[in-house]
Short mmCIF file of C-alpha atoms in Angstrom, two decimals:
data_model
loop_
_atom_site.label_atom_id
_atom_site.label_comp_id
_atom_site.label_asym_id
_atom_site.label_seq_id
_atom_site.Cartn_x
_atom_site.Cartn_y
_atom_site.Cartn_z
CA MET A 1 -16.28 2.75 -25.20
CA ALA A 2 -12.59 2.00 -24.87
CA ASP A 3 -11.47 -1.55 -25.50
CA LEU A 4 -10.33 -3.59 -22.53
CA GLU A 5 -8.05 -6.58 -22.41
CA GLY A 6 -8.28 -9.48 -20.00
CA VAL A 7 -11.25 -11.41 -18.67
CA TYR A 8 -14.09 -10.97 -16.20
CA ASP A 9 -17.06 -12.86 -14.87
CA PRO A 10 -20.25 -11.41 -16.47
CA ARG A 11 -21.54 -10.58 -13.00
CA PHE A 12 -18.86 -7.87 -12.87
CA ALA A 13 -19.94 -6.16 -16.10
CA GLU A 14 -20.58 -2.86 -14.30
CA LEU A 15 -16.98 -2.74 -13.07
CA ALA A 16 -15.73 -3.37 -16.61
CA GLU A 17 -18.02 -0.62 -17.92
CA ARG A 18 -16.72 1.93 -15.40
CA LEU A 19 -13.10 1.19 -16.39
CA SER A 20 -13.91 1.37 -20.10
CA GLU A 21 -15.78 4.66 -19.70
CA ASN A 22 -12.96 6.30 -17.76
CA LEU A 23 -10.41 5.21 -20.35
CA ASP A 24 -12.68 6.50 -23.10
CA THR A 25 -13.14 9.94 -21.53
CA GLY A 26 -9.47 10.31 -20.63
CA GLU A 27 -10.07 10.24 -16.90
CA GLU A 28 -7.78 7.23 -17.00
CA LEU A 29 -4.58 7.07 -19.02
CA GLY A 30 -3.78 3.44 -18.30
CA ALA A 31 -5.10 1.20 -15.55
CA SER A 32 -5.77 -2.30 -14.30
CA VAL A 33 -8.46 -3.68 -11.99
CA ALA A 34 -8.66 -7.13 -10.43
CA VAL A 35 -10.96 -9.08 -8.14
CA VAL A 36 -10.12 -12.46 -6.64
CA VAL A 37 -12.83 -14.43 -4.81
CA GLY A 38 -12.08 -17.58 -2.87
CA GLY A 39 -8.65 -17.63 -4.43
CA GLU A 40 -10.06 -17.58 -7.98
CA SER A 41 -9.68 -14.63 -10.33
CA VAL A 42 -13.07 -13.26 -11.40
CA VAL A 43 -11.84 -9.93 -12.80
CA ASP A 44 -8.48 -9.29 -14.47
CA LEU A 45 -8.77 -6.27 -16.75
CA TRP A 46 -6.44 -3.66 -18.12
CA GLY A 47 -6.40 -1.03 -20.83
CA GLY A 48 -5.22 2.36 -21.98
CA TRP A 49 -1.69 3.65 -22.29
CA ALA A 50 1.52 3.26 -20.34
CA ASP A 51 2.82 6.66 -21.47
CA ARG A 52 1.46 10.16 -21.86
CA ARG A 53 2.17 10.25 -25.60
CA HIS A 54 -0.13 7.29 -26.22
CA MET A 55 2.68 5.35 -27.86
CA VAL A 56 2.96 2.34 -25.53
CA PRO A 57 -0.19 0.40 -24.63
CA TRP A 58 -0.80 -0.79 -21.08
CA ARG A 59 -0.07 -4.50 -21.40
CA ARG A 60 -0.75 -7.53 -19.26
CA ASP A 61 2.70 -7.25 -17.66
CA THR A 62 2.75 -3.46 -17.25
CA ILE A 63 3.63 -2.41 -13.72
CA THR A 64 3.76 0.97 -12.01
CA ASN A 65 4.60 2.57 -8.68
CA VAL A 66 1.65 1.83 -6.37
CA TRP A 67 2.71 4.24 -3.62
CA SER A 68 1.17 3.43 -0.22
CA CYS A 69 -0.42 0.18 -1.39
CA THR A 70 3.14 -1.02 -0.79
CA LYS A 71 2.44 -0.70 2.94
CA THR A 72 -0.05 -3.57 2.89
CA VAL A 73 2.56 -5.94 1.45
CA THR A 74 5.07 -4.74 4.04
CA SER A 75 2.49 -5.39 6.76
CA LEU A 76 1.83 -8.86 5.41
CA ALA A 77 5.56 -9.60 5.56
CA ALA A 78 5.62 -8.63 9.24
CA LEU A 79 2.57 -10.80 9.92
CA VAL A 80 4.39 -13.78 8.44
CA LEU A 81 6.98 -13.39 11.20
CA VAL A 82 4.21 -12.96 13.75
CA ASP A 83 2.67 -16.21 12.57
CA ARG A 84 6.00 -18.00 12.93
CA GLY A 85 6.31 -16.84 16.52
CA LEU A 86 9.33 -14.68 15.73
CA LEU A 87 7.66 -11.28 16.17
CA ASP A 88 5.32 -10.26 19.00
CA VAL A 89 3.11 -7.29 18.15
CA ASP A 90 2.77 -6.44 21.85
CA ALA A 91 6.53 -6.42 22.50
CA SER A 92 8.67 -3.29 22.42
CA VAL A 93 10.40 -2.47 19.16
CA ALA A 94 13.66 -2.21 21.11
CA ARG A 95 13.46 -5.91 21.98
CA TYR A 96 14.37 -6.64 18.35
CA TRP A 97 16.08 -3.36 17.47
CA PRO A 98 17.87 -2.02 20.58
CA GLU A 99 19.00 1.23 18.97
CA PHE A 100 15.38 2.25 18.49
CA ALA A 101 15.01 2.91 22.22
CA ALA A 102 16.99 6.15 21.81
CA GLY A 103 15.23 9.48 22.08
CA GLY A 104 12.59 8.27 24.52
CA LYS A 105 11.20 5.47 22.32
CA LYS A 106 11.73 2.58 24.72
CA GLY A 107 7.96 2.22 25.17
CA VAL A 108 7.11 2.08 21.48
CA LEU A 109 5.55 -1.31 20.70
CA VAL A 110 5.62 -3.28 17.47
CA ARG A 111 1.88 -2.75 17.03
CA HIS A 112 2.47 1.00 17.26
CA LEU A 113 4.69 0.81 14.19
CA LEU A 114 2.17 -1.36 12.35
CA SER A 115 -0.75 0.96 13.19
CA HIS A 116 0.99 4.27 12.47
CA THR A 117 0.87 5.28 16.15
CA SER A 118 4.61 5.16 16.98
CA GLY A 119 5.07 8.94 17.02
CA VAL A 120 7.71 8.61 14.30
CA SER A 121 5.83 9.45 11.10
CA GLY A 122 8.80 10.97 9.28
CA TRP A 123 12.33 12.23 9.52
CA ASP A 124 13.60 15.21 11.44
CA ARG A 125 14.54 17.85 8.88
CA PRO A 126 16.62 18.42 6.88
CA VAL A 127 16.14 15.26 4.83
CA THR A 128 16.05 14.66 1.08
CA VAL A 129 14.53 12.00 -1.17
CA ALA A 130 18.09 10.80 -1.84
CA ASP A 131 18.50 10.30 1.91
CA VAL A 132 15.31 8.22 2.02
CA CYS A 133 16.60 6.05 -0.82
CA ASP A 134 19.67 5.23 1.27
CA VAL A 135 17.63 2.88 3.42
CA PRO A 136 20.28 1.78 5.98
CA ALA A 137 21.38 5.35 6.73
CA SER A 138 17.88 6.84 6.87
CA THR A 139 16.67 3.96 9.04
CA ALA A 140 19.46 4.65 11.53
CA ARG A 141 18.32 8.27 11.64
CA LEU A 142 14.81 7.18 12.60
CA ALA A 143 16.20 5.06 15.43
CA ALA A 144 18.07 8.03 16.85
CA GLN A 145 15.33 10.66 16.80
CA ALA A 146 12.64 11.42 19.37
CA PRO A 147 8.93 10.78 18.68
CA TRP A 148 6.73 13.68 17.64
CA TRP A 149 3.79 12.61 19.85
CA PRO A 150 3.26 9.99 22.58
CA SER A 151 3.14 6.53 21.04
CA GLY A 152 -0.20 4.74 21.00
CA THR A 153 -2.27 7.88 21.58
CA ALA A 154 -3.18 8.70 17.97
CA SER A 155 -2.35 7.67 14.44
CA GLY A 156 -0.21 9.74 12.12
CA CYS A 157 0.24 8.09 8.75
CA HIS A 158 3.88 7.04 8.32
CA LEU A 159 3.96 8.24 4.74
CA LEU A 160 7.48 7.39 3.57
CA ASN A 161 9.11 5.67 6.53
CA TYR A 162 6.66 2.84 7.30
CA GLY A 163 8.75 0.35 5.38
CA HIS A 164 12.01 1.58 6.88
CA LEU A 165 10.64 0.90 10.36
CA VAL A 166 8.83 -2.38 9.72
CA GLY A 167 11.48 -3.53 7.27
CA GLU A 168 14.21 -3.08 9.86
CA LEU A 169 12.30 -5.30 12.27
CA ILE A 170 12.16 -7.96 9.56
CA ARG A 171 15.87 -7.60 8.83
CA ARG A 172 16.83 -7.80 12.50
CA ILE A 173 14.79 -10.97 13.00
CA ASP A 174 15.21 -12.76 9.68
CA GLY A 175 18.44 -11.36 8.25
CA ARG A 176 16.92 -10.57 4.86
CA THR A 177 15.99 -7.11 3.67
CA LEU A 178 12.31 -6.32 3.20
CA GLY A 179 12.47 -6.53 -0.59
CA ARG A 180 14.19 -9.90 -0.56
CA PHE A 181 11.83 -11.26 2.10
CA VAL A 182 8.78 -10.24 0.08
CA ALA A 183 10.23 -11.74 -3.10
CA GLU A 184 11.14 -15.05 -1.49
CA GLU A 185 8.29 -15.55 0.98
CA ILE A 186 5.29 -13.86 -0.63
CA ALA A 187 5.52 -12.69 -4.25
CA GLY A 188 7.57 -15.64 -5.50
CA PRO A 189 5.59 -18.49 -3.92
CA PHE A 190 2.26 -17.00 -5.02
CA GLY A 191 3.40 -16.02 -8.50
CA ALA A 192 2.73 -12.33 -7.97
CA ASP A 193 4.54 -9.75 -10.10
CA PHE A 194 5.27 -7.36 -7.25
CA HIS A 195 8.59 -5.80 -6.27
CA ILE A 196 9.92 -3.67 -3.43
CA GLY A 197 13.22 -2.66 -4.95
CA LEU A 198 12.87 -3.04 -8.71
CA PRO A 199 15.68 -4.69 -10.72
CA ASP A 200 16.95 -2.63 -13.65
CA SER A 201 15.91 -5.47 -15.95
CA GLU A 202 12.25 -4.65 -15.23
CA PHE A 203 12.41 -0.89 -15.86
CA ASP A 204 11.12 -1.18 -19.44
CA ARG A 205 7.77 -2.49 -18.17
CA VAL A 206 7.09 0.47 -15.90
CA ALA A 207 4.34 2.96 -16.69
CA ASP A 208 5.53 6.24 -15.20
CA VAL A 209 2.87 7.89 -13.08
CA VAL A 210 1.36 11.17 -14.19
CA PRO A 211 1.41 13.49 -11.16
CA PRO A 212 -1.89 14.86 -9.84
CA PRO A 213 -2.77 18.53 -10.16
CA PHE A 214 -0.72 20.67 -7.78
CA ARG A 215 -2.67 22.28 -4.96
CA SER A 216 -0.68 24.80 -2.96
CA SER A 217 -3.52 25.08 -0.46
CA ASP A 218 -3.19 21.52 0.88
CA LEU A 219 -1.08 22.60 3.87
CA ALA A 220 -2.14 26.24 3.96
CA GLY A 221 -2.64 27.44 7.51
CA ALA A 222 -1.16 24.31 9.06
CA ASP A 223 1.30 24.63 11.95
CA PRO A 224 4.73 24.69 10.25
CA ASN A 225 6.13 22.69 13.15
CA GLY A 226 3.14 20.37 13.47
CA VAL A 227 3.12 16.66 12.73
CA ALA A 228 1.39 17.00 9.34
CA VAL A 229 3.77 19.60 7.92
CA ARG A 230 6.84 17.84 9.30
CA THR A 231 5.70 14.56 7.75
CA PHE A 232 4.72 15.96 4.35
CA THR A 233 7.86 18.10 4.04
CA GLY A 234 10.37 15.62 5.38
CA PRO A 235 11.37 15.17 2.62
CA VAL A 236 9.84 17.42 -0.03
CA GLY A 237 9.42 15.51 -3.27
CA GLY A 238 6.89 15.17 -6.06
CA ALA A 239 5.52 12.10 -7.81
CA GLU A 240 8.19 12.63 -10.46
CA GLU A 241 10.70 11.14 -8.02
CA SER A 242 9.27 7.72 -8.90
CA TRP A 243 10.64 8.09 -12.44
CA ARG A 244 14.22 8.02 -11.19
CA PRO A 245 16.36 4.86 -11.14
CA GLN A 246 17.53 5.46 -7.57
CA TRP A 247 13.92 5.51 -6.37
CA ARG A 248 12.97 2.35 -8.25
CA ARG A 249 16.00 0.41 -7.01
CA ALA A 250 15.59 1.35 -3.34
CA GLU A 251 13.56 -0.79 -0.94
CA ILE A 252 11.08 1.82 0.27
CA GLY A 253 8.43 -0.37 1.83
CA ALA A 254 6.05 2.54 2.39
CA ALA A 255 5.85 3.85 -1.13
CA ASN A 256 7.87 2.35 -3.99
CA GLY A 257 6.35 -1.07 -4.57
CA HIS A 258 5.91 -1.79 -8.26
CA GLY A 259 3.09 -4.02 -9.45
CA ASN A 260 -0.37 -4.04 -10.96
CA ALA A 261 -3.89 -4.83 -9.80
CA ARG A 262 -3.50 -8.53 -10.55
CA SER A 263 -0.42 -8.93 -8.36
CA LEU A 264 -1.89 -6.95 -5.45
CA ALA A 265 -5.19 -8.84 -5.53
CA ARG A 266 -3.32 -12.13 -5.75
CA ILE A 267 -1.11 -11.38 -2.77
CA HIS A 268 -3.91 -10.12 -0.55
CA SER A 269 -6.31 -12.91 -1.39
CA VAL A 270 -4.31 -15.03 1.05
CA ILE A 271 -5.72 -12.81 3.83
CA ALA A 272 -9.20 -12.91 2.31
CA CYS A 273 -9.05 -16.71 2.37
CA GLY A 274 -8.03 -16.96 6.03
CA GLY A 275 -4.28 -17.28 5.51
CA THR A 276 -4.10 -20.16 3.02
CA LEU A 277 -4.04 -19.87 -0.77
CA ASP A 278 -3.64 -22.67 -3.33
CA GLY A 279 -2.88 -25.06 -0.51
CA MET A 280 -0.02 -22.90 0.76
CA ARG A 281 -0.44 -21.66 4.32
CA LEU A 282 1.09 -18.24 4.94
CA LEU A 283 -0.88 -17.16 8.02
CA SER A 284 -3.11 -18.87 10.56
CA PRO A 285 -6.65 -17.60 11.05
CA ARG A 286 -5.51 -16.38 14.46
CA THR A 287 -2.85 -14.19 12.84
CA VAL A 288 -5.38 -12.85 10.35
CA ASP A 289 -7.53 -11.90 13.34
CA GLN A 290 -4.70 -9.62 14.55
CA ILE A 291 -5.34 -7.33 11.58
CA PHE A 292 -8.77 -6.50 12.99
CA ARG A 293 -7.58 -5.57 16.50
CA GLN A 294 -8.56 -1.91 16.43
CA GLN A 295 -5.72 0.36 17.53
CA THR A 296 -7.13 3.81 16.74
CA ASP A 297 -10.44 5.45 15.94
CA GLY A 298 -10.11 9.18 15.41
CA PRO A 299 -8.46 12.01 13.49
CA ASP A 300 -5.15 11.06 11.91
CA LEU A 301 -2.48 13.63 12.78
CA VAL A 302 -1.00 13.56 9.27
CA LEU A 303 -3.93 13.02 6.92
CA GLY A 304 -6.49 14.85 9.06
CA ALA A 305 -9.24 12.32 8.26
CA HIS A 306 -11.08 10.23 10.83
CA LEU A 307 -9.41 6.83 10.46
CA ARG A 308 -9.52 3.45 12.12
CA PHE A 309 -6.39 1.35 12.11
CA GLY A 310 -6.03 -2.29 12.94
CA ILE A 311 -2.62 -3.93 12.93
CA GLY A 312 -1.04 -3.28 9.56
CA PHE A 313 -4.17 -2.16 7.72
CA GLY A 314 -6.85 0.48 7.75
CA LEU A 315 -10.37 -0.52 8.78
CA PRO A 316 -13.66 0.93 7.44
CA SER A 317 -14.40 4.42 8.74
CA PRO A 318 -16.48 7.48 7.80
CA ALA A 319 -13.49 8.77 5.81
CA VAL A 320 -13.85 5.88 3.35
CA PRO A 321 -17.56 5.89 2.38
CA TYR A 322 -17.10 3.48 -0.54
CA LEU A 323 -16.34 0.62 1.88
CA PRO A 324 -19.29 -1.29 3.32
CA SER A 325 -19.33 -2.43 6.90
CA GLY A 326 -17.99 -5.85 7.73
CA ARG A 327 -14.72 -7.63 8.36
CA ILE A 328 -12.86 -5.56 5.80
CA CYS A 329 -9.36 -4.09 5.78
CA PHE A 330 -7.73 -1.89 3.17
CA TRP A 331 -5.28 0.79 2.25
CA THR A 332 -4.87 3.22 -0.62
CA GLY A 333 -1.97 4.63 -2.58
CA TRP A 334 -1.32 8.24 -3.50
CA GLY A 335 -3.34 9.04 -6.60
CA GLY A 336 -6.04 6.42 -6.11
CA SER A 337 -4.60 2.91 -6.21
CA VAL A 338 -6.25 0.64 -3.66
CA VAL A 339 -6.28 -2.78 -2.03
CA VAL A 340 -9.47 -3.94 -0.29
CA ILE A 341 -9.76 -7.28 1.51
CA ASP A 342 -13.12 -8.71 2.60
CA THR A 343 -12.68 -11.82 4.72
CA GLU A 344 -16.42 -12.53 4.87
CA ARG A 345 -16.76 -12.65 1.07
CA GLN A 346 -13.21 -14.05 0.71
CA ALA A 347 -12.59 -11.26 -1.80
CA ALA A 348 -9.59 -9.11 -2.66
CA ILE A 349 -10.15 -6.04 -4.85
CA SER A 350 -7.41 -3.91 -6.37
CA TYR A 351 -7.05 -0.98 -8.74
CA VAL A 352 -3.78 0.45 -10.05
CA MET A 353 -3.33 3.29 -12.53
CA ASN A 354 -0.74 5.73 -13.87
CA ARG A 355 -2.82 8.94 -14.09
CA MET A 356 -2.96 9.98 -10.46
CA GLY A 357 -6.15 11.51 -9.11
CA THR A 358 -6.77 13.77 -6.16
CA GLY A 359 -8.00 12.78 -2.73
CA LEU A 360 -6.30 11.48 0.39
CA LEU A 361 -7.93 8.04 0.56
CA GLY A 362 -8.67 7.23 -3.04
CA SER A 363 -9.97 9.22 -5.98
CA ASP A 364 -13.42 9.43 -7.55
CA ARG A 365 -12.35 6.54 -9.78
CA THR A 366 -11.38 4.45 -6.76
CA ASP A 367 -14.87 5.00 -5.38
CA GLN A 368 -16.48 3.96 -8.68
CA TYR A 369 -14.54 0.71 -9.04
CA VAL A 370 -14.76 -0.44 -5.44
CA THR A 371 -18.47 0.40 -5.27
CA ALA A 372 -19.13 -1.52 -8.50
CA ALA A 373 -17.09 -4.49 -7.30
CA PHE A 374 -19.00 -4.74 -4.02
CA ALA A 375 -22.33 -4.40 -5.81
CA SER A 376 -21.39 -7.37 -7.98
CA LEU A 377 -20.13 -9.35 -4.99
CA GLU A 378 -23.43 -8.75 -3.23
CA LYS A 379 -25.38 -9.95 -6.27
CA ALA A 380 -23.24 -13.08 -6.37
CA ARG A 381 -24.26 -13.91 -2.78
CA THR A 382 -28.00 -13.69 -3.50
#
């Protein structure tokens, strides 16, 4: 069994065993898992390697690109403004961002952006990854284009532009960019090592992701002009893009957050605990309740899976069998990283790795860790 570093409550031994086994067999290259309950860390484990050559160990302060787990932090930032009475989820986006009304988007509401139902799940082609990294210019492009389906009628995961859209709302209201807002209002106050827009000084700590196996059949037979293809190919770019300095530096609030399981579990435990953590109030219970206002329940136009979205987070659905029922919200990152928040158990669970797996809503490893964590949480309640 591979050696692990960190600490864990003995009740979570099965979770530790699963991580150790996967590191031992090579299923994992390097990874971290964390569980926070009632604001207290009960699992903080890491192990393996930060590089493919097995030269640099995954350390306590190793961070990596967590892909779409970034979206949950972006959502939390928006909810902070909701809590302060500065952002109304039922108001039109154009109330705060007048240019967004162009192209027939006057009726798009803030909650449509936060629930992936705005009709703007990507950029009109042609668009490149370099364009996406130029956040002001690519955000202006989103404001100008027409929606790809009627807003509010269905979800279509906003793969790369979620943070451009929500981040622009934050900038229009607060004046700070998304990355700065997160640093000053969320990550900094709670001591979480999480970054949207990574300073060059932190590059040496990054474990580059190992891309998942290529599958040319993923979009085979799909309508070339349909929402899924337009979203996945606008722009075309592989996981290797995350190795580039321009990607790391940009504030891409849908996909380029850098952190580890500890920082994600720490941040999201404020939701698990009803909005207050370590005596610091970030959200009211009423604002936390907004997360669980179901907005959709059906096939996602981009991912194809049957999903339920609340405001800012996914909710348990048949597409995510490793989540139990209850007052739970979550989201995953490409390759398997995950954040799960259980407000009934006051628990936040996270897993972050560098060897990316396959699967749209978590990998087999994601399933193993989350299932083991919930089994231990259930034992702790009895």
